[in-house]
Coordinates of N, CA and C in Angstrom, one line a residue:
R1 N 0.8 -1.2 0.0 CA 0.0 0.0 0.0 C 0.9 1.2 0.0
P2 N 0.4 2.3 -0.6 CA 1.2 3.5 -0.6 C 1.4 4.2 0.7
V3 N 2.5 4.8 1.0 CA 2.7 5.6 2.2 C 3.2 7.0 1.8
A4 N 3.0 8.0 2.6 CA 3.4 9.3 2.3 C 4.8 9.5 2.8
A5 N 5.8 9.2 2.0 CA 7.2 9.4 2.3 C 8.0 9.5 1.1
G6 N 9.0 10.3 1.1 CA 9.9 10.4 -0.1 C 9.1 10.9 -1.3
D7 N 9.7 10.6 -2.5 CA 8.9 10.9 -3.7 C 7.9 9.8 -4.0
A8 N 8.2 8.6 -3.5 CA 7.2 7.5 -3.6 C 7.6 6.6 -2.4
G9 N 6.5 6.0 -1.8 CA 6.8 5.1 -0.7 C 5.7 4.1 -0.7
Y10 N 6.1 2.8 -0.3 CA 5.1 1.7 -0.2 C 5.4 0.9 1.0
E11 N 4.4 0.3 1.5 CA 4.5 -0.6 2.7 C 4.1 -2.0 2.2
F12 N 4.9 -3.0 2.6 CA 4.7 -4.4 2.2 C 4.6 -5.2 3.5
A13 N 3.5 -6.0 3.6 CA 3.3 -6.9 4.7 C 4.0 -8.2 4.2
V14 N 5.2 -8.5 4.7 CA 6.0 -9.6 4.2 C 5.7 -10.9 5.0
L15 N 5.4 -10.7 6.2 CA 5.0 -11.8 7.1 C 3.9 -11.2 8.1
P16 N 3.2 -12.0 8.8 CA 2.1 -11.5 9.6 C 2.4 -10.3 10.5
R17 N 3.6 -10.3 11.1 CA 4.0 -9.2 12.0 C 5.2 -8.5 11.5
I18 N 5.6 -8.6 10.3 CA 6.7 -7.9 9.7 C 6.3 -7.1 8.5
D19 N 6.4 -5.8 8.7 CA 6.1 -4.9 7.6 C 7.4 -4.2 7.2
L20 N 7.6 -4.0 5.9 CA 8.7 -3.2 5.3 C 8.2 -2.1 4.6
Q21 N 8.8 -0.9 4.6 CA 8.5 0.2 3.8 C 9.7 0.5 2.9
V22 N 9.4 0.7 1.6 CA 10.4 1.1 0.6 C 10.1 2.6 0.3
I23 N 11.1 3.4 0.6 CA 11.0 4.8 0.3 C 11.9 5.2 -0.8
M24 N 11.5 5.9 -1.8 CA 12.3 6.2 -3.0 C 12.3 7.7 -3.2
W25 N 13.5 8.2 -3.6 CA 13.7 9.6 -4.0 C 14.2 9.6 -5.5
A26 N 13.6 10.5 -6.3 CA 14.0 10.5 -7.7 C 15.4 11.0 -8.0
G27 N 15.9 11.9 -7.1 CA 17.2 12.5 -7.4 C 17.0 13.8 -8.2
D28 N 18.1 14.5 -8.2 CA 18.1 15.8 -9.0 C 19.5 16.1 -9.4
D29 N 19.8 17.4 -9.7 CA 21.2 17.8 -10.2 C 22.2 17.6 -9.1
E30 N 21.8 17.7 -7.8 CA 22.7 17.6 -6.7 C 22.9 16.2 -6.1
F31 N 21.8 15.4 -6.1 CA 21.7 14.1 -5.5 C 21.3 13.0 -6.4
P32 N 21.9 11.8 -6.4 CA 21.4 10.7 -7.2 C 20.1 10.1 -6.7
P33 N 19.4 9.3 -7.5 CA 18.3 8.6 -7.0 C 18.6 7.7 -5.8
K34 N 17.7 7.5 -4.9 CA 18.0 6.7 -3.7 C 16.7 6.0 -3.3
A35 N 16.9 4.8 -2.7 CA 15.9 4.1 -2.1 C 16.3 3.5 -0.8
N36 N 15.4 3.4 0.2 CA 15.7 2.9 1.5 C 14.6 1.8 1.8
I37 N 15.0 0.8 2.5 CA 14.1 -0.2 3.1 C 14.0 0.0 4.6
L38 N 12.9 0.2 5.1 CA 12.7 0.4 6.6 C 11.9 -0.7 7.1
F39 N 12.4 -1.2 8.3 CA 11.7 -2.3 8.9 C 10.8 -1.8 10.1
N40 N 9.7 -2.4 10.4 CA 8.9 -1.9 11.5 C 9.7 -2.2 12.8
E41 N 9.5 -1.4 13.8 CA 10.3 -1.5 15.0 C 10.2 -2.8 15.8
T42 N 9.2 -3.5 15.7 CA 9.1 -4.8 16.4 C 9.6 -6.0 15.7
C43 N 10.1 -5.8 14.5 CA 10.6 -7.0 13.7 C 11.7 -7.7 14.4
V44 N 12.6 -7.0 15.1 CA 13.7 -7.7 15.8 C 13.3 -8.6 16.9
M45 N 12.0 -8.4 17.4 CA 11.5 -9.3 18.4 C 10.9 -10.6 17.7
Q46 N 10.7 -10.6 16.4 CA 10.2 -11.7 15.7 C 11.2 -12.6 15.0
L47 N 12.2 -12.0 14.5 CA 13.3 -12.7 13.7 C 14.6 -12.2 14.0
D48 N 15.7 -13.0 13.8 CA 17.0 -12.6 14.0 C 17.5 -11.6 12.8
T49 N 18.6 -10.9 13.0 CA 19.0 -9.9 12.1 C 19.4 -10.5 10.7
A50 N 20.0 -11.7 10.7 CA 20.4 -12.3 9.4 C 19.1 -12.7 8.6
T51 N 18.1 -13.1 9.2 CA 16.8 -13.4 8.5 C 16.2 -12.2 8.0
L52 N 16.2 -11.1 8.8 CA 15.6 -9.8 8.3 C 16.4 -9.3 7.2
Y53 N 17.7 -9.4 7.2 CA 18.6 -9.0 6.1 C 18.2 -9.7 4.8
M54 N 18.0 -11.1 4.9 CA 17.6 -11.8 3.7 C 16.2 -11.5 3.2
I55 N 15.3 -11.1 4.1 CA 13.9 -10.7 3.7 C 14.1 -9.4 2.9
G56 N 14.9 -8.5 3.4 CA 15.1 -7.2 2.7 C 15.7 -7.4 1.3
I57 N 16.7 -8.3 1.2 CA 17.3 -8.7 -0.1 C 16.3 -9.3 -1.0
D58 N 15.5 -10.2 -0.5 CA 14.4 -10.8 -1.3 C 13.4 -9.8 -1.9
L59 N 13.0 -8.9 -1.0 CA 12.1 -7.9 -1.5 C 12.7 -7.0 -2.5
S60 N 14.0 -6.6 -2.4 CA 14.7 -5.8 -3.4 C 14.7 -6.6 -4.7
R61 N 15.1 -7.8 -4.7 CA 15.1 -8.6 -5.9 C 13.8 -8.7 -6.6
R62 N 12.7 -8.9 -5.8 CA 11.4 -9.0 -6.4 C 11.0 -7.7 -7.0
L63 N 11.3 -6.6 -6.4 CA 10.9 -5.3 -7.0 C 11.7 -5.0 -8.2
L64 N 13.0 -5.3 -8.2 CA 13.8 -5.2 -9.4 C 13.3 -6.1 -10.6
H65 N 12.9 -7.3 -10.3 CA 12.4 -8.2 -11.3 C 11.1 -7.6 -11.9
Q66 N 10.2 -7.1 -11.0 CA 9.0 -6.5 -11.5 C 9.2 -5.3 -12.4
A67 N 10.3 -4.6 -12.1 CA 10.6 -3.4 -12.9 C 11.4 -3.8 -14.1
G68 N 11.6 -5.0 -14.3 CA 12.4 -5.5 -15.5 C 13.9 -5.2 -15.4
K69 N 14.4 -5.0 -14.3 CA 15.8 -4.7 -14.0 C 16.6 -5.8 -13.6
L70 N 16.0 -7.0 -13.3 CA 16.6 -8.2 -12.8 C 15.9 -9.4 -13.4
H71 N 16.7 -10.3 -14.0 CA 16.2 -11.5 -14.6 C 16.1 -12.6 -13.5
P72 N 15.1 -13.5 -13.6 CA 15.0 -14.6 -12.6 C 16.3 -15.3 -12.5
G73 N 16.7 -15.6 -11.3 CA 18.0 -16.4 -11.1 C 19.2 -15.5 -11.1
A74 N 19.1 -14.3 -11.4 CA 20.3 -13.4 -11.4 C 20.7 -13.0 -10.0
S75 N 22.0 -12.8 -9.8 CA 22.4 -12.5 -8.4 C 22.8 -11.1 -8.3

């Protein structure tokens, strides 16, 4: 679902108690485009850091694939 942050922001419910937000900025003459993944504050009580890291990587890959920027199986 969309969230009001950055130039575009979306929240993803990746697991029942784990929500991630992807916040994107288009960039301009001074700053390059940028994106951040934000985890909800209680996620560290649900999963360990390594698992949360992998969830963030998986979401990034899925978004890149949907945008046509990453082919299936690419690393």
